[in-house]
Short mmCIF file of C-alpha atoms (C1' of nucleotides) in Angstrom, two decimals:
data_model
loop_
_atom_site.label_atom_id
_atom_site.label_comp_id
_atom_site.label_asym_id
_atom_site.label_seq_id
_atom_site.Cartn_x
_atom_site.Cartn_y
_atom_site.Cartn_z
CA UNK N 1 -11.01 108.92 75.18
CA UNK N 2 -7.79 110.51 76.27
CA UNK N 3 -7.11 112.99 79.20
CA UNK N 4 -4.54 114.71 77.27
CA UNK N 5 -4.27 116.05 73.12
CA UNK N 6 -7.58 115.92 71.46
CA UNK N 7 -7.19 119.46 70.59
CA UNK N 8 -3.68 120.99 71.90
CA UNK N 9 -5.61 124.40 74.23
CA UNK N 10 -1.92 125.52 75.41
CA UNK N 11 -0.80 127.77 72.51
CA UNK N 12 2.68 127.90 73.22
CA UNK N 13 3.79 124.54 74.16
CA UNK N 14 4.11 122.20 71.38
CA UNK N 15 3.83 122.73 67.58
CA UNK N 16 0.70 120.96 65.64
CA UNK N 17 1.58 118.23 62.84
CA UNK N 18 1.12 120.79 60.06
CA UNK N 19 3.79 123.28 61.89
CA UNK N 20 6.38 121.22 61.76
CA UNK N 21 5.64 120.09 58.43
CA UNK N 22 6.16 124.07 57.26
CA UNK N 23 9.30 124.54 59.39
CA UNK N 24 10.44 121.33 57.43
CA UNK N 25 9.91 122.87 54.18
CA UNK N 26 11.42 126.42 55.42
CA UNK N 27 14.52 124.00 56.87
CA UNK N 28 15.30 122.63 53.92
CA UNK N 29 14.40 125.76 51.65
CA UNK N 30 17.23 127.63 53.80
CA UNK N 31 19.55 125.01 52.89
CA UNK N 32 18.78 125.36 49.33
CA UNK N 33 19.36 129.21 49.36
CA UNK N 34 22.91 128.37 51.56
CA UNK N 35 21.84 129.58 54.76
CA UNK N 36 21.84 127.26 57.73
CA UNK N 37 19.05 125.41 58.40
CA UNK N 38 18.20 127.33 61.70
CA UNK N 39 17.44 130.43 60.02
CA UNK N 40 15.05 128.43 57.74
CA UNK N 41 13.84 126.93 61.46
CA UNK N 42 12.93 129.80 62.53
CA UNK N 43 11.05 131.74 59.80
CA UNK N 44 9.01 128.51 59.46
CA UNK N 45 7.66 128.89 63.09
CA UNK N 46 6.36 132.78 62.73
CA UNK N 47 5.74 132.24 59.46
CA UNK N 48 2.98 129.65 60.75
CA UNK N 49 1.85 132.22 63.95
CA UNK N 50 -0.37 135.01 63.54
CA UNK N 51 0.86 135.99 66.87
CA UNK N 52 4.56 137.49 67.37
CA UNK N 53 6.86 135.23 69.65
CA UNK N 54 9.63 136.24 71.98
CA UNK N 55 12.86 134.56 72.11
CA UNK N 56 12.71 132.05 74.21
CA UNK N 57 9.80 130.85 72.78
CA UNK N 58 11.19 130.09 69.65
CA UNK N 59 14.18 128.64 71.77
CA UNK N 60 11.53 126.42 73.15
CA UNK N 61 9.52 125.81 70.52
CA UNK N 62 12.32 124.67 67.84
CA UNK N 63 14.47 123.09 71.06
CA UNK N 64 17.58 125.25 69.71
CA UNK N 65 20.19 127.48 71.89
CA UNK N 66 20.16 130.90 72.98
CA UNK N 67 23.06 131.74 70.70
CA UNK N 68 21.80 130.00 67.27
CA UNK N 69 18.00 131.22 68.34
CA UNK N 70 19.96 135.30 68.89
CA UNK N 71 22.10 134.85 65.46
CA UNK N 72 19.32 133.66 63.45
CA UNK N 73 16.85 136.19 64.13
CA UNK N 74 19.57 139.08 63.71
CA UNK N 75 20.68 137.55 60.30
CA UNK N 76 16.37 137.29 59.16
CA UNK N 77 16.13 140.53 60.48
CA UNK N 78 19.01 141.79 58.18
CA UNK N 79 17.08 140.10 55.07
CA UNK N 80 14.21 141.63 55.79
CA UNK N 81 12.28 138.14 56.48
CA UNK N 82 11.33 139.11 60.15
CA UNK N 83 10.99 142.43 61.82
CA UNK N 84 10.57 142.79 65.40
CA UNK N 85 7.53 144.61 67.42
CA UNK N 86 6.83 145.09 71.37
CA UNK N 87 3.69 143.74 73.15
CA UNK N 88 2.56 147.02 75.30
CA UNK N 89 3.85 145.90 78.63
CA UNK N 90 5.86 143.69 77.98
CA UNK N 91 10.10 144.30 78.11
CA UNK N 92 10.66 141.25 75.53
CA UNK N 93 11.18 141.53 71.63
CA UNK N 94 8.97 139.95 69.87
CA UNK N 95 9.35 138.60 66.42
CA UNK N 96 7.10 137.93 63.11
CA UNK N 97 7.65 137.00 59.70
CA UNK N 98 7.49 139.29 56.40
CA UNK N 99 4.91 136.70 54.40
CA UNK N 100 5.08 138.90 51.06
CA UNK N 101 7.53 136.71 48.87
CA UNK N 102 8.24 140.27 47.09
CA UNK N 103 10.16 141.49 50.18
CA UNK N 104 11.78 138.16 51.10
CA UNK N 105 12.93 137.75 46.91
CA UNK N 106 14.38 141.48 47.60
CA UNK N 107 15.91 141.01 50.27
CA UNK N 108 17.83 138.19 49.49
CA UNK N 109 19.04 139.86 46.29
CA UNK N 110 20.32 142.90 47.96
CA UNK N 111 22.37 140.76 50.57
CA UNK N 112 23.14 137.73 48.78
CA UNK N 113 23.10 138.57 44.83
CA UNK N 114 23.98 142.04 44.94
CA UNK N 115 27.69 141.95 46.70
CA UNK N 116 28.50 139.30 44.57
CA UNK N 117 28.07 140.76 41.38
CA UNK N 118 30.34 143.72 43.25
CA UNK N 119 32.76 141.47 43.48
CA UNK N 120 32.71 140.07 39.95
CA UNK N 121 33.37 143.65 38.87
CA UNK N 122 36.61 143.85 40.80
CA UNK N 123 37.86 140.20 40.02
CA UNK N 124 37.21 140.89 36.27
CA UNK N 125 38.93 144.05 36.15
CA UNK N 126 41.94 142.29 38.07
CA UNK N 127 41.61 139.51 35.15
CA UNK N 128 41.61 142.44 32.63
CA UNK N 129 44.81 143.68 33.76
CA UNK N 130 46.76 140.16 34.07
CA UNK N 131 45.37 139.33 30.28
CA UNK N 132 46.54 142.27 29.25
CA UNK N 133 49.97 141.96 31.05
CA UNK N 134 50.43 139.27 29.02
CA UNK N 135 53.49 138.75 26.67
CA UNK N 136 52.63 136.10 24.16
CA UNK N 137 50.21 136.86 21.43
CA UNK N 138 48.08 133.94 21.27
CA UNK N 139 48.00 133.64 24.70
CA UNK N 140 46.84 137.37 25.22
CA UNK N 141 43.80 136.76 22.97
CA UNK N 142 42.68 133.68 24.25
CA UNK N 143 42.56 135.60 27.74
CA UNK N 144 40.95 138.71 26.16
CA UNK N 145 38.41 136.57 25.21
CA UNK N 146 37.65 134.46 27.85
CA UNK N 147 37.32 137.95 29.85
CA UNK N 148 35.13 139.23 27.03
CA UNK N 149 32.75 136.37 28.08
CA UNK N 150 32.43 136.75 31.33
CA UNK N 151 32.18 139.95 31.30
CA UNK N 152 29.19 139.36 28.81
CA UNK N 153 27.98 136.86 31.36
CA UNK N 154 28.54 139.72 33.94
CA UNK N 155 26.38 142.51 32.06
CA UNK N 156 23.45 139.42 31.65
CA UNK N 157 23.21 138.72 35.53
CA UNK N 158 23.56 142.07 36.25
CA UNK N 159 20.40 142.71 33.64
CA UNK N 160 18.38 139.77 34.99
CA UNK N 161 18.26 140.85 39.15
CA UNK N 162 15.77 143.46 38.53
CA UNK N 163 13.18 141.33 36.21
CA UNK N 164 13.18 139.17 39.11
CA UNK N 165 11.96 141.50 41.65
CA UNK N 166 9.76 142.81 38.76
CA UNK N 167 7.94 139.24 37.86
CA UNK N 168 8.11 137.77 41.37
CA UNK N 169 6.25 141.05 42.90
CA UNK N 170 3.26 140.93 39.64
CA UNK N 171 0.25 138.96 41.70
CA UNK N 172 2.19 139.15 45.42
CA UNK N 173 -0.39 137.29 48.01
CA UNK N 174 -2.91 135.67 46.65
CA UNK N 175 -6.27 137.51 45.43
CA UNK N 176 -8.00 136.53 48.65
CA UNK N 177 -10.38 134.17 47.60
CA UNK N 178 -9.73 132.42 44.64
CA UNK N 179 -10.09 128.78 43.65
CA UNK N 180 -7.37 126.96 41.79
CA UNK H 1 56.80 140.80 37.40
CA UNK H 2 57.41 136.97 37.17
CA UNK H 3 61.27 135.84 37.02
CA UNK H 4 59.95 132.31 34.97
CA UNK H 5 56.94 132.97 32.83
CA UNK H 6 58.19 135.33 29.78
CA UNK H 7 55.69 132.89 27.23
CA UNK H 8 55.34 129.97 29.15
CA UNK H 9 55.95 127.25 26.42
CA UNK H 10 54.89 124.11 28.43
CA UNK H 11 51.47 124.19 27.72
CA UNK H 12 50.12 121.66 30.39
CA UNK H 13 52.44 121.99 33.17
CA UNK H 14 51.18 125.21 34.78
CA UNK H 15 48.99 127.89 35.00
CA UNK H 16 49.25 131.38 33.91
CA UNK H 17 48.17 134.11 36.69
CA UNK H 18 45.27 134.74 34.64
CA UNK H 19 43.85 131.63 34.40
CA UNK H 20 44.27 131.25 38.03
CA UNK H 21 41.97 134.21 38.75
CA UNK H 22 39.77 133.29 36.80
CA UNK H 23 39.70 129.29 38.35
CA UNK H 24 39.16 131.50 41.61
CA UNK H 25 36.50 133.32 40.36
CA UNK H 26 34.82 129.66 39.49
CA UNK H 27 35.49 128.31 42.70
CA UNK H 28 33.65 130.97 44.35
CA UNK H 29 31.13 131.22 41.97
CA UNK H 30 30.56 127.42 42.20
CA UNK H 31 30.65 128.07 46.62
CA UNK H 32 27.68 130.68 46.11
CA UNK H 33 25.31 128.22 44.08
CA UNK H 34 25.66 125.30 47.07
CA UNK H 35 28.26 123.29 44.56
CA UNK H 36 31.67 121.46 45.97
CA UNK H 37 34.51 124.20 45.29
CA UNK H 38 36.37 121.45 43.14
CA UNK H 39 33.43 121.78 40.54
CA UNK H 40 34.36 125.23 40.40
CA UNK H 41 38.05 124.46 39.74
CA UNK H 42 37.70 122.19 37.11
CA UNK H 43 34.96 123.87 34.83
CA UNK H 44 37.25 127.59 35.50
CA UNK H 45 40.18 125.29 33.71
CA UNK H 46 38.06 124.17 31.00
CA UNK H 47 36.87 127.50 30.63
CA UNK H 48 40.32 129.06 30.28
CA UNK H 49 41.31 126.19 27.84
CA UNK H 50 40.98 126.13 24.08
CA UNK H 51 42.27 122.56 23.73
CA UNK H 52 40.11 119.86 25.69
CA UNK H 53 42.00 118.26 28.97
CA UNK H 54 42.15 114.60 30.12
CA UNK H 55 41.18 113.98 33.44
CA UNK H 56 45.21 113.98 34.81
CA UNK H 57 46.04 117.07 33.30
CA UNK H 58 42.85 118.64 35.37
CA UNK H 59 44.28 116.59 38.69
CA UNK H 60 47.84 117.62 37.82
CA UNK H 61 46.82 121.37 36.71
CA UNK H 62 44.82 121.80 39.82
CA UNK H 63 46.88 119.47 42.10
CA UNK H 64 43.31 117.67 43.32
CA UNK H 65 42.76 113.87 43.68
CA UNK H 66 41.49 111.16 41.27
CA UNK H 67 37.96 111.02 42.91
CA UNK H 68 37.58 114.66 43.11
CA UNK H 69 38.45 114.94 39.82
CA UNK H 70 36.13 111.87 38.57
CA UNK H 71 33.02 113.07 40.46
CA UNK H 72 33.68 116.64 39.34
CA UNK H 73 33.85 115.95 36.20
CA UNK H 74 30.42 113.41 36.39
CA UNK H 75 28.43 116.47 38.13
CA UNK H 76 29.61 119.18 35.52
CA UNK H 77 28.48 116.75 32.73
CA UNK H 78 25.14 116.01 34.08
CA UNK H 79 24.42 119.72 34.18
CA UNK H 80 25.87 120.08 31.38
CA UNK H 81 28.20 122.50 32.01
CA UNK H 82 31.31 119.84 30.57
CA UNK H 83 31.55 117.70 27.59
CA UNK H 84 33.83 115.06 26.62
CA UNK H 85 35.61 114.40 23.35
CA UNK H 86 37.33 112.03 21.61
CA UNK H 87 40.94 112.90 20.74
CA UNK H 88 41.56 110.54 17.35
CA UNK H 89 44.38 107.73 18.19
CA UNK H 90 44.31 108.57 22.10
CA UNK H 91 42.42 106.16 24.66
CA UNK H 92 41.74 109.01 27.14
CA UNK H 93 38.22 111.18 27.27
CA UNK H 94 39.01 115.24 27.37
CA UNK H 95 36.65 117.49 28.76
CA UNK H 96 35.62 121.01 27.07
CA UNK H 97 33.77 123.77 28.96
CA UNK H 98 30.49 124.55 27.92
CA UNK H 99 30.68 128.29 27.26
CA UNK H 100 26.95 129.92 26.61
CA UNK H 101 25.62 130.67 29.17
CA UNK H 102 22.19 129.87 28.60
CA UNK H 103 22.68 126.42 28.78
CA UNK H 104 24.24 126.75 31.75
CA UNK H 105 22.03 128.14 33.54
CA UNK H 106 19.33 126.10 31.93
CA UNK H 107 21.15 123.06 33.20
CA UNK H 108 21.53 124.68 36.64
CA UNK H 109 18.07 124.66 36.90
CA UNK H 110 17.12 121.65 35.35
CA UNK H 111 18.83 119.73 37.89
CA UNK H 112 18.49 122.03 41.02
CA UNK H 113 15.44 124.21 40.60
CA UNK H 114 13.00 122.00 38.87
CA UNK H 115 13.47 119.04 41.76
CA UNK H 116 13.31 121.85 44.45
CA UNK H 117 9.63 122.49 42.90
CA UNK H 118 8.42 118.92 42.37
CA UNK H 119 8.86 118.21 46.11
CA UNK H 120 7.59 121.21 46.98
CA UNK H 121 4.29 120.32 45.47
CA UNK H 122 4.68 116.62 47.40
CA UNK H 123 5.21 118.66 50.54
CA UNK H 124 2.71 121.27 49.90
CA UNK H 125 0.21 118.35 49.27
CA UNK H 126 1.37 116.80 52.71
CA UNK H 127 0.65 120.34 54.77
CA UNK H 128 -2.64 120.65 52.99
CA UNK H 129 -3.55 116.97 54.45
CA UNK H 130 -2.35 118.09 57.53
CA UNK H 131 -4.45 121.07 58.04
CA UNK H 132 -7.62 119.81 56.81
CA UNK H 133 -7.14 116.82 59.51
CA UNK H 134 -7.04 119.95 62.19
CA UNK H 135 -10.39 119.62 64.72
CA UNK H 136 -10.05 123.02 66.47
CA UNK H 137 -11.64 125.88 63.69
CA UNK H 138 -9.16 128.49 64.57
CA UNK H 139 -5.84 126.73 63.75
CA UNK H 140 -7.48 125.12 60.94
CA UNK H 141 -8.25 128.70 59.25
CA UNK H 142 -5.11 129.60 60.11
CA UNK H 143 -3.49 126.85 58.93
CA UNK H 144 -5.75 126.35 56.15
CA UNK H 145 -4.72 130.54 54.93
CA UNK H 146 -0.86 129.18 55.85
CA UNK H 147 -0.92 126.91 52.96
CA UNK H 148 -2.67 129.04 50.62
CA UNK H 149 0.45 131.39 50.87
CA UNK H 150 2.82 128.80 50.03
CA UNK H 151 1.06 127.62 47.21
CA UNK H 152 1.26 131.01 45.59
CA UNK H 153 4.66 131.57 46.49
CA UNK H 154 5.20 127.80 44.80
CA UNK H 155 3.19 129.17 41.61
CA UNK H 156 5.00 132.11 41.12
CA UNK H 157 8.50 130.29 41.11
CA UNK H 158 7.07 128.09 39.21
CA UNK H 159 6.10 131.09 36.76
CA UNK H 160 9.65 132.63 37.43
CA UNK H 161 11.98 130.27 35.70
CA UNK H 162 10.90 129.88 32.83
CA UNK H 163 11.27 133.49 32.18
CA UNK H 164 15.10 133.33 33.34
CA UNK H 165 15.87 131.16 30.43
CA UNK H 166 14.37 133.97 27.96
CA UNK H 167 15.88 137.04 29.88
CA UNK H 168 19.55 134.78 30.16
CA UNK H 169 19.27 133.38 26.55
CA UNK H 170 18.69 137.21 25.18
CA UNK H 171 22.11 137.78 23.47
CA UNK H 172 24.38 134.60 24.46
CA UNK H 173 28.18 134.83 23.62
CA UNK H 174 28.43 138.71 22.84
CA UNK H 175 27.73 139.68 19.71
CA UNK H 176 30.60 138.61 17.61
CA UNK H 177 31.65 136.63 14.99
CA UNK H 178 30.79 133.05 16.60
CA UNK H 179 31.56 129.69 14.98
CA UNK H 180 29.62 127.01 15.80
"C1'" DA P 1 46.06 86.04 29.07
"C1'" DA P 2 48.96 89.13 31.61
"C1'" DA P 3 50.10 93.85 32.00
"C1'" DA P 4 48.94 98.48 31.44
"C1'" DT P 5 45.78 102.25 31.17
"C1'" DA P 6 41.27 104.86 32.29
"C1'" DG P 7 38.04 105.75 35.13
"C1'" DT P 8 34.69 104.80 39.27
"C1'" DT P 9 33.50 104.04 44.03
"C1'" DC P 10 33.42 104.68 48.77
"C1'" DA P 11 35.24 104.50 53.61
"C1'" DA P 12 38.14 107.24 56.14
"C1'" DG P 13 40.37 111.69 56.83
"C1'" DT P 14 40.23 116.64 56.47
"C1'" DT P 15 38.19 121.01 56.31
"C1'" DT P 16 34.41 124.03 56.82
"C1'" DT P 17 30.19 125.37 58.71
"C1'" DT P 18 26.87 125.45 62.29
"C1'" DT P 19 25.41 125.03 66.98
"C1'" DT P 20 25.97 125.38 71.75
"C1'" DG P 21 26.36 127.49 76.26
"C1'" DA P 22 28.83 130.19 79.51
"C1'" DA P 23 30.43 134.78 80.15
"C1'" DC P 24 29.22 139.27 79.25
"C1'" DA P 25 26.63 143.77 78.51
"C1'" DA P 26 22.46 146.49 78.66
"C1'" DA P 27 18.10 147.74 80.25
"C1'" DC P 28 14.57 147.49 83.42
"C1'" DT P 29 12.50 146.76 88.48
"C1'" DG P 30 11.82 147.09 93.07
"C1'" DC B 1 21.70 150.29 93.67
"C1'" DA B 2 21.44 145.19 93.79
"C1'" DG B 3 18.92 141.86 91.45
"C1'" DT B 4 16.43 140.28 87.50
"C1'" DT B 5 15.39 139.91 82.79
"C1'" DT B 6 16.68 140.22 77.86
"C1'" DG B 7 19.71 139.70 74.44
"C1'" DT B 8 24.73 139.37 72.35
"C1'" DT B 9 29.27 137.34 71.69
"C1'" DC B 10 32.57 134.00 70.83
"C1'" DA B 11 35.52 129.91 71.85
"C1'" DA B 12 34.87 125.26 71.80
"C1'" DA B 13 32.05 121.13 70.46
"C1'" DA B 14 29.29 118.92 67.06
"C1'" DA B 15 27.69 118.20 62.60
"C1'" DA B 16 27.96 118.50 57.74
"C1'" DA B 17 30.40 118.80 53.51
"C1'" DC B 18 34.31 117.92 50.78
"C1'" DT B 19 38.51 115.51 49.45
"C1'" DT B 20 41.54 111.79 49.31
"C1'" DG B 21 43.52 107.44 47.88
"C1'" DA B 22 43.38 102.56 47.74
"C1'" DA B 23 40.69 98.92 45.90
"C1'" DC B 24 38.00 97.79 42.13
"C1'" DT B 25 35.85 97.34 37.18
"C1'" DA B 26 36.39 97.76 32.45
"C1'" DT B 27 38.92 98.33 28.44
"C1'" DT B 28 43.04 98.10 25.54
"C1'" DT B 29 47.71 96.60 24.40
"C1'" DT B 30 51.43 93.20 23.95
#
DNA sequence: AAAATAGTTCAAGTTTTTTTGAACAAACTG
DNA sequence: CAGTTTGTTCAAAAAAACTTGAACTATTTT
């Protein structure tokens, strides 16, 4: 037949059909969430390896730089989507992928979610005192109640971020086997 | 504070500081969800406005361009975030902000979410294909437990939204006297 | 029917974000 | 300690996203 493929034996070389289908997905999931689409590279490869991979593996693997492969990994670590372990006898890092969507919903609420509804605090209380500032009467209560909404709207998103952890944790992998 | 200002009696000719903090708030609001900052703009106007605006008030309000304005205003319609009305003896469509913020999210996610999951079950279909075509046992186990994750991950989302729309549609507009 | 008004479209220009790679720092090795 | 390996940083290049404005369609007015 053919003196090469048939059934890929070097482990670290290329990535199989249905790899870079996942990275795909995790690609364009990463865009989806705003993050660029290397970070979404990335996760996709040790998502798909039971085995942890160094550096420039990944750099290999994915065909990206040093510097994107470096800032990627830092920013998943930050997340919480990938922690780092060390082979015994080995000096390199090597990396894996969290795989419980409880942790990855988490952690993208405390880094992503989180400071912005910080934020919305301050830039409502600055809208507060700029409606209240205000001289004209029917001017000053169409402000006061555009800021009552949003700070209604505030109080709701603010309410909602812990459901989410709460329903998206309920039935976290799968119950092993289990047919549709 | 201001030397100009005192009541601002030219109703369409500038903003007030408040209403430009809260436009601000919008744009970034509209930069965290993946949308064009002009969307953000334009519905924060509405928003602040009582009376409904004609599509060169928003480009002269906000100092942006025809198209920006004209696609802005297409994209915050279609997600329903914008209507349009019919001022009696006057040629022009005005926009009005749509100000409950269930529906807002519920368009959000009508247009964003809900096509996000539909091609994730194309995709998820495509991996599944892909791993069952595997020869070597190993990877296809692997591969094979790969996609079971994502499929529950998929389900779950799936499970997620429509639980946002309860939790979000809760108590709307604060409780007050609304007309509608 | 010509002129004026409203609004859309899209190629080109601008801005922002992401990626790259060379220079650097830190930690191990012989 | 000099050399090697591992990983970080950041300025510049590349890519992606957004905005603009002129040309165009459609509708209304004179």
């Amino acid at each position: 037949m053919n003196a090469f493929s048939v059934t890929n034996q070097s482990p670290s070389k290329a990535l199989d059909d249905w790899e870079n289908a996942v990275i795909d997905l995790f690609l364009n999931a990463a865009n989806s969430f705003g993050l660029p689409k290397s970070y979404g590279q990335i996760y996709g490869l040790l998502f798909c390896r039971d085995q942890p991979l160094a550096m420039d593996e990944i750099m290999e693997l994915l065909k990206i730089s040093k510097g994107s492969a470096s800032q990627g990994l830092r920013a998943l670590r930050q997340l919480g989507a990938v922690s780092s372990v060390f082979a015994p006898g080995d000096r390199r890092e090597r990396y894996i992928a969290e795989c419980r969507l409880r942790k990855l919903v988490g952690g993208f609420l405390r880094e992503q979610a989180d400071p912005h509804l910080e934020k919305g605090t301050a830039r409502l209380n600055q809208i507060e005192k700029l409606v209240n500032n205000l001289q004209d009467e029917g001017s000053r209560k169409r402000g006061v109640r555009r800021h009552e909404i949003l700070s209604g709207w505030h109080r709701q998103m603010s309410r909602l971020l812990p459901w989410v952890k709460m329903i998206v944790g309920k039935s976290d992998r799968l119950p092993q086997k289990n047919s549709e």
